[in-house]
CSV table of C-alpha atoms and ligand atoms in Angstrom, one decimal:
chain,number,residue,atom,x,y,z
A,1,UNK,CA,61.2,-173.6,11.0
A,2,UNK,CA,57.6,-173.0,9.9
A,3,UNK,CA,55.4,-170.0,10.0
A,4,UNK,CA,55.6,-169.4,13.7
A,5,UNK,CA,53.8,-166.4,15.3
A,6,UNK,CA,51.8,-164.6,12.6
A,7,UNK,CA,52.2,-160.8,12.4
A,8,UNK,CA,49.7,-159.1,14.7
A,9,UNK,CA,49.4,-162.1,16.9
A,10,UNK,CA,47.5,-161.6,20.1
A,11,UNK,CA,48.8,-162.2,23.6
A,12,UNK,CA,45.3,-162.6,25.0
A,13,UNK,CA,43.7,-166.1,25.3
A,14,UNK,CA,42.0,-167.3,22.2
A,15,UNK,CA,39.1,-168.1,24.5
A,16,UNK,CA,38.4,-164.4,25.1
A,17,UNK,CA,37.3,-163.9,21.5
A,18,UNK,CA,33.6,-163.7,20.7
A,19,UNK,CA,32.6,-163.8,24.3
A,20,UNK,CA,29.4,-162.1,25.3
A,21,UNK,CA,29.9,-158.5,26.6
A,22,UNK,CA,31.0,-158.2,30.2
A,23,UNK,CA,28.2,-158.4,32.8
A,24,UNK,CA,26.9,-155.9,35.3
A,25,UNK,CA,29.6,-155.6,38.0
A,26,UNK,CA,29.7,-153.3,41.0
A,27,UNK,CA,32.0,-150.3,40.8
A,28,UNK,CA,32.8,-150.3,44.5
A,29,UNK,CA,32.4,-152.9,47.3
A,30,UNK,CA,29.7,-152.5,49.9
A,31,UNK,CA,30.7,-151.7,53.5
A,32,UNK,CA,29.6,-155.0,54.9
A,33,UNK,CA,28.8,-158.5,53.6
A,34,UNK,CA,28.2,-161.9,55.2
A,35,UNK,CA,30.8,-163.5,53.0
A,36,UNK,CA,33.7,-161.9,51.2
A,37,UNK,CA,35.5,-164.0,48.6
A,38,UNK,CA,39.0,-163.1,47.3
A,39,UNK,CA,39.4,-164.2,43.7
A,40,UNK,CA,36.8,-164.6,41.0
A,41,UNK,CA,37.8,-167.9,39.3
A,42,UNK,CA,36.0,-171.2,39.4
A,43,UNK,CA,36.7,-171.6,43.1
A,44,UNK,CA,35.5,-168.2,44.1
A,45,UNK,CA,32.4,-168.1,41.9
A,46,UNK,CA,31.2,-171.6,42.8
A,47,UNK,CA,31.5,-170.8,46.5
A,48,UNK,CA,29.7,-167.5,45.9
A,49,UNK,CA,26.7,-169.2,44.2
A,50,UNK,CA,26.2,-171.5,47.2
A,51,UNK,CA,26.4,-168.8,49.8
A,52,UNK,CA,24.3,-166.3,47.9
A,53,UNK,CA,21.5,-168.8,47.1
A,54,UNK,CA,21.3,-169.6,50.8
A,55,UNK,CA,20.6,-166.0,51.5
A,56,UNK,CA,24.0,-164.8,52.7
A,57,UNK,CA,25.1,-161.4,51.2
A,58,UNK,CA,28.2,-162.3,49.2
A,59,UNK,CA,30.8,-160.1,47.8
A,60,UNK,CA,33.6,-161.3,45.4
A,61,UNK,CA,36.6,-159.0,45.1
A,62,UNK,CA,39.0,-159.5,42.2
A,63,UNK,CA,42.4,-157.9,41.6
A,64,UNK,CA,42.0,-157.9,37.8
A,65,UNK,CA,38.9,-158.2,35.5
A,66,UNK,CA,36.7,-161.0,36.8
A,67,UNK,CA,38.1,-164.3,35.6
A,68,UNK,CA,41.6,-162.7,35.1
A,69,UNK,CA,43.4,-165.8,36.5
A,70,UNK,CA,43.6,-169.3,35.1
A,71,UNK,CA,39.8,-169.8,34.9
A,72,UNK,CA,39.6,-168.1,31.4
A,73,UNK,CA,43.1,-169.2,30.2
A,74,UNK,CA,43.2,-172.9,30.6
A,75,UNK,CA,43.0,-175.8,28.1
A,76,UNK,CA,39.4,-176.7,29.0
A,77,UNK,CA,40.5,-180.3,29.6
A,78,UNK,CA,38.7,-182.1,32.4
A,79,UNK,CA,40.2,-185.2,34.0
A,80,UNK,CA,39.7,-186.7,37.4
A,81,UNK,CA,42.4,-184.3,38.7
A,82,UNK,CA,44.1,-186.4,41.4
A,83,UNK,CA,47.8,-186.8,40.5
A,84,UNK,CA,49.1,-189.3,43.0
A,85,UNK,CA,48.2,-192.9,42.4
A,86,UNK,CA,46.0,-195.0,44.7
A,87,UNK,CA,49.1,-196.9,45.7
A,88,UNK,CA,51.1,-193.8,46.6
A,89,UNK,CA,48.2,-192.3,48.6
A,90,UNK,CA,47.6,-195.6,50.4
A,91,UNK,CA,51.3,-195.5,51.6
A,92,UNK,CA,50.8,-192.0,52.8
A,93,UNK,CA,47.3,-192.1,54.3
A,94,UNK,CA,46.1,-195.7,54.5
A,95,UNK,CA,43.7,-197.5,52.2
A,96,UNK,CA,40.4,-195.9,53.3
A,97,UNK,CA,41.5,-192.3,53.1
A,98,UNK,CA,43.4,-192.9,49.9
A,99,UNK,CA,40.3,-194.3,48.2
A,100,UNK,CA,38.2,-191.4,49.4
A,101,UNK,CA,40.7,-188.9,48.0
A,102,UNK,CA,40.9,-190.6,44.7
A,103,UNK,CA,37.1,-190.8,44.6
A,104,UNK,CA,36.8,-187.0,45.0
A,105,UNK,CA,38.4,-186.8,41.5
A,106,UNK,CA,35.5,-188.8,40.1
A,107,UNK,CA,33.0,-186.8,42.2
A,108,UNK,CA,34.4,-183.5,40.7
A,109,UNK,CA,34.2,-184.8,37.2
A,110,UNK,CA,30.6,-186.0,37.6
A,111,UNK,CA,29.6,-182.8,39.5
A,112,UNK,CA,30.8,-180.3,37.0
A,113,UNK,CA,28.7,-182.0,34.3
A,114,UNK,CA,25.7,-181.7,36.5
A,115,UNK,CA,26.4,-178.1,37.4
A,116,UNK,CA,26.7,-177.1,33.8
A,117,UNK,CA,23.5,-179.0,32.9
A,118,UNK,CA,21.5,-177.8,35.9
A,119,UNK,CA,22.6,-174.2,35.3
A,120,UNK,CA,22.1,-174.5,31.6
A,121,UNK,CA,25.6,-173.0,30.9
A,122,UNK,CA,26.4,-172.9,27.2
A,123,UNK,CA,30.1,-173.8,27.2
A,124,UNK,CA,30.7,-176.6,24.7
A,125,UNK,CA,30.9,-179.2,27.4
A,126,UNK,CA,31.5,-182.6,26.0
A,127,UNK,CA,32.3,-186.1,27.4
A,128,UNK,CA,34.9,-186.2,24.7
A,129,UNK,CA,37.4,-188.6,26.4
A,130,UNK,CA,41.2,-188.1,26.6
A,131,UNK,CA,44.0,-189.7,24.7
A,132,UNK,CA,47.1,-189.9,27.0
A,133,UNK,CA,50.1,-190.5,24.7
A,134,UNK,CA,53.2,-192.4,25.7
A,135,UNK,CA,56.4,-190.7,24.7
A,136,UNK,CA,58.5,-193.9,25.2
A,137,UNK,CA,57.7,-197.6,24.7
A,138,UNK,CA,58.3,-198.1,28.4
A,139,UNK,CA,55.7,-195.5,29.2
A,140,UNK,CA,53.3,-197.3,27.0
A,141,UNK,CA,53.8,-200.6,28.8
A,142,UNK,CA,53.4,-198.8,32.1
A,143,UNK,CA,50.2,-197.2,30.8
A,144,UNK,CA,48.8,-200.5,29.6
A,145,UNK,CA,49.4,-202.0,33.1
A,146,UNK,CA,47.9,-199.0,34.7
A,147,UNK,CA,44.7,-199.2,32.6
A,148,UNK,CA,44.0,-202.7,33.8
A,149,UNK,CA,44.6,-201.7,37.4
A,150,UNK,CA,42.5,-198.5,37.2
A,151,UNK,CA,39.6,-200.5,35.8
A,152,UNK,CA,39.9,-203.4,38.3
A,153,UNK,CA,40.7,-201.4,41.5
A,154,UNK,CA,39.0,-198.1,41.0
A,155,UNK,CA,36.4,-198.7,38.4
A,156,UNK,CA,38.0,-195.9,36.2
A,157,UNK,CA,37.4,-196.7,32.6
A,158,UNK,CA,40.6,-196.7,30.5
A,159,UNK,CA,41.9,-198.7,27.5
A,160,UNK,CA,45.3,-198.8,25.7
A,161,UNK,CA,45.8,-198.1,22.1
A,162,UNK,CA,48.9,-199.5,20.5
A,163,UNK,CA,51.2,-197.5,18.3
A,164,UNK,CA,50.0,-199.4,15.2
A,165,UNK,CA,46.4,-198.1,15.9
A,166,UNK,CA,47.4,-194.7,17.2
A,167,UNK,CA,46.2,-192.8,14.1
A,168,UNK,CA,42.6,-193.7,15.0
A,169,UNK,CA,43.1,-191.4,18.0
A,170,UNK,CA,45.8,-188.8,17.0
A,171,UNK,CA,47.4,-188.0,13.7
A,172,UNK,CA,51.0,-188.5,14.7
A,173,UNK,CA,53.7,-191.2,14.8
A,174,UNK,CA,55.7,-189.4,17.4
A,175,UNK,CA,54.2,-191.4,20.4
A,176,UNK,CA,54.4,-195.1,21.2
A,177,UNK,CA,50.7,-195.7,21.8
A,178,UNK,CA,48.6,-194.4,24.6
A,179,UNK,CA,45.7,-194.7,26.9
A,180,UNK,CA,42.1,-193.6,26.3
A,181,UNK,CA,40.1,-192.3,29.3
A,182,UNK,CA,36.6,-192.2,27.7
A,183,UNK,CA,34.9,-190.4,30.5
A,184,UNK,CA,37.2,-187.3,30.5
A,185,UNK,CA,35.6,-184.2,29.2
A,186,UNK,CA,36.2,-180.8,27.6
A,187,UNK,CA,34.7,-177.4,27.6
A,188,UNK,CA,35.2,-173.8,26.6
A,189,UNK,CA,36.8,-172.4,29.8
A,190,UNK,CA,35.9,-168.7,29.3
A,191,UNK,CA,32.3,-169.4,28.3
A,192,UNK,CA,32.0,-171.7,31.4
A,193,UNK,CA,33.4,-168.9,33.6
A,194,UNK,CA,31.1,-166.3,32.0
A,195,UNK,CA,28.1,-168.6,32.7
A,196,UNK,CA,29.1,-169.0,36.4
A,197,UNK,CA,29.6,-165.2,36.6
A,198,UNK,CA,26.1,-164.7,35.3
A,199,UNK,CA,24.6,-167.2,37.6
A,200,UNK,CA,26.4,-165.7,40.6
A,201,UNK,CA,25.2,-162.2,39.7
A,202,UNK,CA,21.6,-163.5,39.2
A,203,UNK,CA,21.9,-165.0,42.7
A,204,UNK,CA,22.6,-161.6,44.1
A,205,UNK,CA,26.4,-161.9,44.4
A,206,UNK,CA,28.2,-158.5,44.1
A,207,UNK,CA,31.4,-158.8,42.0
A,208,UNK,CA,33.9,-156.0,42.0
A,209,UNK,CA,36.8,-156.1,39.6
A,210,UNK,CA,40.1,-154.2,39.8
A,211,UNK,CA,39.8,-154.3,43.5
A,212,UNK,CA,42.7,-156.2,45.0
A,213,UNK,CA,42.4,-157.1,48.7
A,214,UNK,CA,45.4,-155.8,50.5
A,215,UNK,CA,44.7,-156.9,54.1
A,216,UNK,CA,42.5,-159.3,56.0
A,217,UNK,CA,42.3,-158.5,59.8
A,218,UNK,CA,40.4,-160.6,62.3
A,219,UNK,CA,37.9,-158.6,64.5
A,220,UNK,CA,35.6,-159.6,67.4
A,221,UNK,CA,32.8,-160.8,65.1
A,222,UNK,CA,34.5,-161.6,61.8
A,223,UNK,CA,37.0,-159.8,59.6
A,224,UNK,CA,37.9,-156.4,58.3
A,225,UNK,CA,38.8,-156.8,54.6
A,226,UNK,CA,40.8,-153.9,53.2
A,227,UNK,CA,40.7,-153.5,49.4
A,228,UNK,CA,42.0,-151.0,46.8
A,229,UNK,CA,38.4,-149.6,46.6
A,230,UNK,CA,37.4,-149.6,50.3
A,231,UNK,CA,37.1,-151.6,53.5
A,232,UNK,CA,34.5,-154.3,54.1
A,233,UNK,CA,33.2,-155.8,57.3
A,234,UNK,CA,32.8,-159.6,56.8
A,235,UNK,CA,31.5,-162.4,58.9
A,236,UNK,CA,33.3,-165.1,56.7
A,237,UNK,CA,36.2,-164.8,54.3
A,238,UNK,CA,37.1,-167.3,51.5
A,239,UNK,CA,40.5,-167.0,49.8
A,240,UNK,CA,40.3,-168.4,46.3
A,241,UNK,CA,43.5,-167.1,44.8
A,242,UNK,CA,45.3,-170.4,43.7
A,243,UNK,CA,48.4,-169.6,41.5
A,244,UNK,CA,48.0,-165.9,42.2
A,245,UNK,CA,48.3,-166.2,46.0
A,246,UNK,CA,50.5,-163.6,47.5
A,247,UNK,CA,51.8,-162.3,50.9
A,248,UNK,CA,48.2,-161.2,51.6
A,249,UNK,CA,47.9,-164.7,53.1
A,250,UNK,CA,51.5,-165.6,54.1
A,251,UNK,CA,50.6,-169.0,55.5
A,252,UNK,CA,49.0,-170.1,52.1
A,253,UNK,CA,51.8,-168.3,50.1
A,254,UNK,CA,54.3,-170.6,51.8
A,255,UNK,CA,52.3,-173.7,50.7
A,256,UNK,CA,51.7,-173.2,47.0
A,257,UNK,CA,54.2,-173.2,44.2
A,258,UNK,CA,53.2,-170.8,41.4
A,259,UNK,CA,54.2,-172.2,38.0
A,260,UNK,CA,53.6,-170.5,34.6
A,261,UNK,CA,51.8,-172.5,31.9
A,262,UNK,CA,51.6,-171.4,28.3
A,263,UNK,CA,49.2,-172.0,25.4
A,264,UNK,CA,49.0,-171.2,21.7
A,265,UNK,CA,46.2,-171.3,19.1
A,266,UNK,CA,46.9,-171.9,15.4
A,267,UNK,CA,45.2,-169.9,12.7
A,268,UNK,CA,42.1,-171.6,11.2
A,269,UNK,CA,43.1,-174.8,9.5
A,270,UNK,CA,41.6,-176.8,6.7
A,271,UNK,CA,38.9,-179.1,8.1
A,272,UNK,CA,40.5,-182.2,6.5
A,273,UNK,CA,43.7,-181.5,8.4
A,274,UNK,CA,42.0,-181.1,11.8
A,275,UNK,CA,40.1,-184.3,11.1
A,276,UNK,CA,43.3,-186.1,10.3
A,277,UNK,CA,45.2,-184.8,13.4
A,278,UNK,CA,42.2,-185.2,15.7
A,279,UNK,CA,40.0,-188.0,14.2
A,280,UNK,CA,37.8,-187.9,17.4
A,281,UNK,CA,36.8,-185.1,19.7
A,282,UNK,CA,39.2,-186.3,22.3
A,283,UNK,CA,41.5,-184.0,24.2
A,284,UNK,CA,45.1,-185.1,24.4
A,285,UNK,CA,48.1,-185.0,26.8
A,286,UNK,CA,51.3,-187.0,27.1
A,287,UNK,CA,53.5,-188.8,29.6
A,288,UNK,CA,56.4,-186.2,29.5
A,289,UNK,CA,57.2,-185.1,33.0
A,290,UNK,CA,56.8,-181.5,31.7
A,291,UNK,CA,53.5,-182.4,30.1
A,292,UNK,CA,52.1,-181.1,26.8
A,293,UNK,CA,48.3,-180.9,26.5
A,294,UNK,CA,46.4,-180.1,23.3
A,295,UNK,CA,43.1,-180.4,21.5
A,296,UNK,CA,41.0,-179.1,18.6
A,297,UNK,CA,39.1,-175.9,19.4
A,298,UNK,CA,35.4,-176.6,20.1
A,299,UNK,CA,34.5,-175.5,16.5
A,300,UNK,CA,37.3,-177.8,15.2
A,301,UNK,CA,38.9,-175.1,13.2
A,302,UNK,CA,42.2,-174.7,15.2
A,303,UNK,CA,44.6,-176.6,17.3
A,304,UNK,CA,45.2,-175.3,20.9
A,305,UNK,CA,48.5,-176.5,22.3
A,306,UNK,CA,49.8,-176.0,25.8
A,307,UNK,CA,52.7,-176.8,28.1
A,308,UNK,CA,55.7,-175.4,29.9
A,309,UNK,CA,58.5,-174.6,27.5
A,310,UNK,CA,61.2,-173.0,29.5
A,311,UNK,CA,62.9,-173.5,32.9
A,312,UNK,CA,62.4,-169.8,33.8
A,313,UNK,CA,59.2,-167.8,33.6
A,314,UNK,CA,59.0,-166.2,30.2
A,315,UNK,CA,56.2,-164.0,28.6
A,316,UNK,CA,53.8,-165.3,25.9
A,317,UNK,CA,55.7,-163.6,23.1
A,318,UNK,CA,58.8,-165.7,24.0
A,319,UNK,CA,57.0,-169.0,24.9
A,320,UNK,CA,54.8,-168.9,21.7
A,321,UNK,CA,57.6,-169.8,19.2
A,322,UNK,CA,58.9,-172.5,21.6
A,323,UNK,CA,55.5,-174.1,22.0
A,324,UNK,CA,55.1,-173.9,18.2
A,325,UNK,CA,58.3,-175.9,17.7
A,326,UNK,CA,57.1,-178.5,20.2
A,327,UNK,CA,53.7,-178.7,18.4
A,328,UNK,CA,55.3,-179.1,15.0
A,329,UNK,CA,57.6,-181.9,16.3
A,330,UNK,CA,54.4,-183.8,17.1
A,331,UNK,CA,52.4,-182.7,14.1
A,332,UNK,CA,54.9,-181.7,11.3
A,333,UNK,CA,52.0,-180.8,9.0
A,334,UNK,CA,51.4,-177.8,11.1
A,335,UNK,CA,54.6,-176.1,9.9
A,336,UNK,CA,52.5,-174.7,7.0
A,337,UNK,CA,50.3,-172.8,9.4
A,338,UNK,CA,51.0,-170.1,11.9
A,339,UNK,CA,49.9,-169.0,15.4
A,340,UNK,CA,47.4,-166.2,16.1
A,341,UNK,CA,47.3,-166.3,19.9
A,342,UNK,CA,49.9,-167.0,22.6
A,343,UNK,CA,49.1,-166.6,26.3
A,344,UNK,CA,50.0,-167.8,29.7
A,345,UNK,CA,48.7,-168.1,33.2
A,346,UNK,CA,49.9,-169.2,36.6
A,347,UNK,CA,48.9,-172.5,38.2
A,348,UNK,CA,49.5,-173.6,41.8
A,349,UNK,CA,51.4,-176.8,42.6
A,350,UNK,CA,51.7,-178.2,46.1
A,351,UNK,CA,54.5,-180.1,47.8
A,352,UNK,CA,52.3,-183.3,48.0
A,353,UNK,CA,50.7,-182.9,44.5
A,354,UNK,CA,47.2,-182.7,46.1
A,355,UNK,CA,44.7,-179.9,46.2
A,356,UNK,CA,44.0,-178.5,49.7
A,357,UNK,CA,41.0,-177.0,51.4
A,358,UNK,CA,40.3,-176.0,54.9
A,359,UNK,CA,40.5,-173.1,57.3
A,360,UNK,CA,43.5,-171.2,58.7
A,361,UNK,CA,43.1,-168.4,61.3
A,362,UNK,CA,39.4,-168.5,60.6
A,363,UNK,CA,39.8,-167.9,56.8
A,364,UNK,CA,38.5,-170.5,54.5
A,365,UNK,CA,40.5,-171.6,51.5
A,366,UNK,CA,40.7,-174.1,48.6
A,367,UNK,CA,43.7,-174.1,46.2
A,368,UNK,CA,46.7,-176.1,44.8
A,369,UNK,CA,45.0,-177.9,41.9
A,370,UNK,CA,48.4,-178.7,40.4
A,371,UNK,CA,47.4,-177.7,36.9
A,372,UNK,CA,44.2,-179.7,36.8
A,373,UNK,CA,41.6,-177.4,38.3
A,374,UNK,CA,38.7,-177.0,35.9
A,375,UNK,CA,36.5,-179.6,37.7
A,376,UNK,CA,38.4,-179.7,41.1
A,377,UNK,CA,38.4,-175.9,41.7
A,378,UNK,CA,34.7,-175.8,40.8
A,379,UNK,CA,33.9,-178.7,43.0
A,380,UNK,CA,35.9,-177.6,46.0
A,381,UNK,CA,34.7,-174.0,45.6
A,382,UNK,CA,31.1,-175.4,45.8
A,383,UNK,CA,32.0,-177.5,48.9
A,384,UNK,CA,33.6,-174.4,50.5
A,385,UNK,CA,30.4,-172.4,50.0
A,386,UNK,CA,28.5,-175.3,51.8
A,387,UNK,CA,31.1,-175.3,54.6
A,388,UNK,CA,30.6,-171.6,55.2
A,389,UNK,CA,26.9,-172.3,55.5
A,390,UNK,CA,27.7,-175.0,58.1
A,391,UNK,CA,26.3,-177.8,55.9
A,392,UNK,CA,27.5,-181.4,56.3
A,393,UNK,CA,27.6,-181.8,52.6
A,394,UNK,CA,30.5,-179.4,52.6
A,395,UNK,CA,32.8,-182.1,53.9
A,396,UNK,CA,35.4,-183.6,51.5
A,397,UNK,CA,38.1,-186.2,51.7
A,398,UNK,CA,40.7,-183.4,51.6
A,399,UNK,CA,39.5,-182.1,55.0
A,400,UNK,CA,42.0,-182.4,57.7
A,401,UNK,CA,45.0,-183.1,55.5
A,402,UNK,CA,48.2,-181.4,56.5
A,403,UNK,CA,49.0,-178.7,54.0
A,404,UNK,CA,52.8,-179.1,53.7
A,405,UNK,CA,55.5,-176.5,53.1
A,406,UNK,CA,59.3,-176.6,53.2
A,407,UNK,CA,61.7,-174.9,55.5
A,408,UNK,CA,62.7,-171.4,54.2
A,409,UNK,CA,60.1,-171.5,51.4
A,410,UNK,CA,58.2,-168.2,51.4
A,411,UNK,CA,56.3,-168.5,48.1
A,412,UNK,CA,59.1,-167.8,45.6
A,413,UNK,CA,60.1,-171.1,44.0
A,414,UNK,CA,63.8,-170.5,43.5
A,415,UNK,CA,64.2,-174.2,42.9
A,416,UNK,CA,61.8,-174.4,40.0
A,417,UNK,CA,64.1,-173.4,37.0
A,418,UNK,CA,66.6,-176.2,38.0
A,419,UNK,CA,63.8,-178.8,38.5
A,420,UNK,CA,62.1,-177.9,35.2
A,421,UNK,CA,65.4,-177.9,33.3
A,422,UNK,CA,66.2,-181.3,34.6
A,423,UNK,CA,62.8,-182.8,33.8
A,424,UNK,CA,62.8,-181.3,30.3
A,425,UNK,CA,66.3,-182.6,29.6
A,426,UNK,CA,65.2,-186.1,30.8
A,427,UNK,CA,62.0,-186.0,28.7
A,428,UNK,CA,64.0,-185.1,25.6
A,429,UNK,CA,66.7,-187.7,26.4
A,430,UNK,CA,64.0,-190.5,26.8
A,431,UNK,CA,62.2,-189.3,23.6
A,432,UNK,CA,65.4,-189.3,21.5
A,433,UNK,CA,66.5,-192.7,22.8
A,434,UNK,CA,63.0,-194.2,22.0
A,435,UNK,CA,63.0,-192.6,18.5
A,436,UNK,CA,66.4,-194.0,17.7
A,437,UNK,CA,65.3,-197.5,18.7
A,438,UNK,CA,62.1,-197.2,16.8
B,501,LIG,C1,47.6,-172.1,30.5
B,501,LIG,C2,46.8,-173.0,31.5
B,501,LIG,C3,46.2,-174.1,31.1
B,501,LIG,C4,45.5,-174.9,32.0
B,501,LIG,N1,44.8,-176.0,31.5
B,501,LIG,C5,44.0,-176.7,32.3
B,501,LIG,C6,43.2,-177.8,31.8
B,501,LIG,O1,43.2,-178.0,30.6
B,501,LIG,N2,42.5,-178.5,32.7
B,501,LIG,C7,42.5,-178.2,34.0
B,501,LIG,O2,41.8,-178.9,34.8
B,501,LIG,N3,43.1,-177.1,34.5
B,501,LIG,C8,43.9,-176.4,33.7
B,501,LIG,N4,44.6,-175.3,34.2
B,501,LIG,C9,44.4,-175.0,35.6
B,501,LIG,C10,43.0,-174.3,36.0
B,501,LIG,O3,42.7,-173.3,35.0
B,501,LIG,C11,43.1,-173.8,37.4
B,501,LIG,O4,43.4,-174.8,38.3
B,501,LIG,C12,41.7,-173.2,37.8
B,501,LIG,O5,41.2,-172.3,36.9
B,501,LIG,C13,41.9,-172.5,39.2
B,501,LIG,O6,40.8,-171.7,39.5
B,501,LIG,P1,40.8,-170.8,40.7
B,501,LIG,O7,39.5,-170.1,40.8
B,501,LIG,O8,41.2,-171.5,41.9
B,501,LIG,O9,41.9,-169.7,40.4
B,501,LIG,P2,42.1,-168.6,39.3
B,501,LIG,O10,41.1,-168.8,38.2
B,501,LIG,O11,43.5,-168.5,38.9
B,501,LIG,O12,41.6,-167.3,40.1
B,501,LIG,C14,42.3,-166.7,41.1
B,501,LIG,C15,42.0,-165.2,41.1
B,501,LIG,O13,42.4,-164.6,42.3
B,501,LIG,C16,42.7,-163.3,42.0
B,501,LIG,N5,43.5,-162.7,43.1
B,501,LIG,C17,44.7,-163.0,43.6
B,501,LIG,N6,45.1,-162.2,44.6
B,501,LIG,C18,44.0,-161.3,44.8
B,501,LIG,C19,43.8,-160.3,45.7
B,501,LIG,N7,44.7,-159.9,46.7
B,501,LIG,N8,42.6,-159.6,45.7
B,501,LIG,C20,41.7,-159.9,44.8
B,501,LIG,N9,41.9,-160.9,43.9
B,501,LIG,C21,43.0,-161.6,43.9
B,501,LIG,C22,43.5,-163.4,40.7
B,501,LIG,O14,43.5,-162.1,40.0
B,501,LIG,C23,42.7,-164.5,40.0
B,501,LIG,O15,41.8,-163.9,39.1
B,501,LIG,C24,45.3,-174.5,33.3
B,501,LIG,C25,45.9,-173.3,33.7
B,501,LIG,C26,46.7,-172.5,32.8
B,501,LIG,C27,47.3,-171.3,33.3
């Protein structure tokens, strides 16, 4: 129970409110460009800034309004973004490559801070730190062991917080302690996107919205890019479509798994309540397999809560009440307050839980951030721009990795509802068992 969705709730991201007015965009694409970029999120824009500043005429084509995808819908949480552990990667790639891949997560985190500072982008960036909460005592023990290992082996700062001290980090007793990553950060995703868009336009990038690309054909000296608003001759093409990848690029479509993620924003809350639930500025996430992630809004007036709440894809009006219930289970005090915004977006997972970048049939790509793309999409986008310019700095540890798919997989994840249902059932079972013992 509780107030749930308030009447007149919005299905647009909370982040879209109070944004500066849209910037000068081009109505129609030009007939030719050195570089055509498909998709206007963090990947596409960061690539565009690099190529345009090096003097290449650059055109960004976007199916929706610029920033329509995840880049203005996410939680604004910035971690080191590499999901597989060093151990797991070492087994797969050997010690040296594994370290290099893990290190790219650190590089991305450091680089996004520099980018925002150098470009003077006003987007509430903060080295806030993250509290990663354990939803069972066993998870807490594993996290505590992991903290030690991360610091010792990878120089990644992390320290455990026991359940007894948890309220110094998060105003709930529903977890069994957690781990603090003091270097993780947060920002306002849509303001960051708007800042990038402005810098791209200032650099001479032409950005055309509501202009879906429908075909990319190789030619003798580049590509012919067909869009809803006209055909463009391009020397280089970058595909930056992540969770919105389609049959336009069938080879990539077969390699990413689109998964919906949902978020809600509460109505404005009393300051004392926000301070009690979030005594620090840290962002938060938990160890559930189907993870919840949440934080206070940058102005600390609301709670923004995200996760995946159903096995099947459902719209924001249906996911909002479910997320609300999950949020109130963690923070029962929030039952007295309702939700003003509920929204969703589509992230891209990969079969090996790693992001991928490279070139296929002459077309550059970077995608598959597995739900943690604020820094990684930005960083790999920038590197992709450098690659198009032929610069050595464009190289990354992800280069040359095989981008795996599965037999018969064509981009429609028929297996997802069963997998999510199983993980959610298991998360709930573990949680209930731990609560009974406690
Ligand atoms: C609810 C939610 C919460 C998230 N929270 C976090 C978080 O807290 N931290 C984090 O690190 N990550 C988070 N993410 C993931 C992160 O937002 C993404 O990884 C990142 O924004 C990806 O950026 P991108 O530029 O690659 O793709 P996107 O921003 O998704 O952009 C891709 C664009 O390509 C366009 N496109 C597709 N096909 C075509 C075509 N044929 N022609 C033209 N344009 C096309 C789409 O319209 C879209 O705008 C979250 C995602 C969601 C949905």
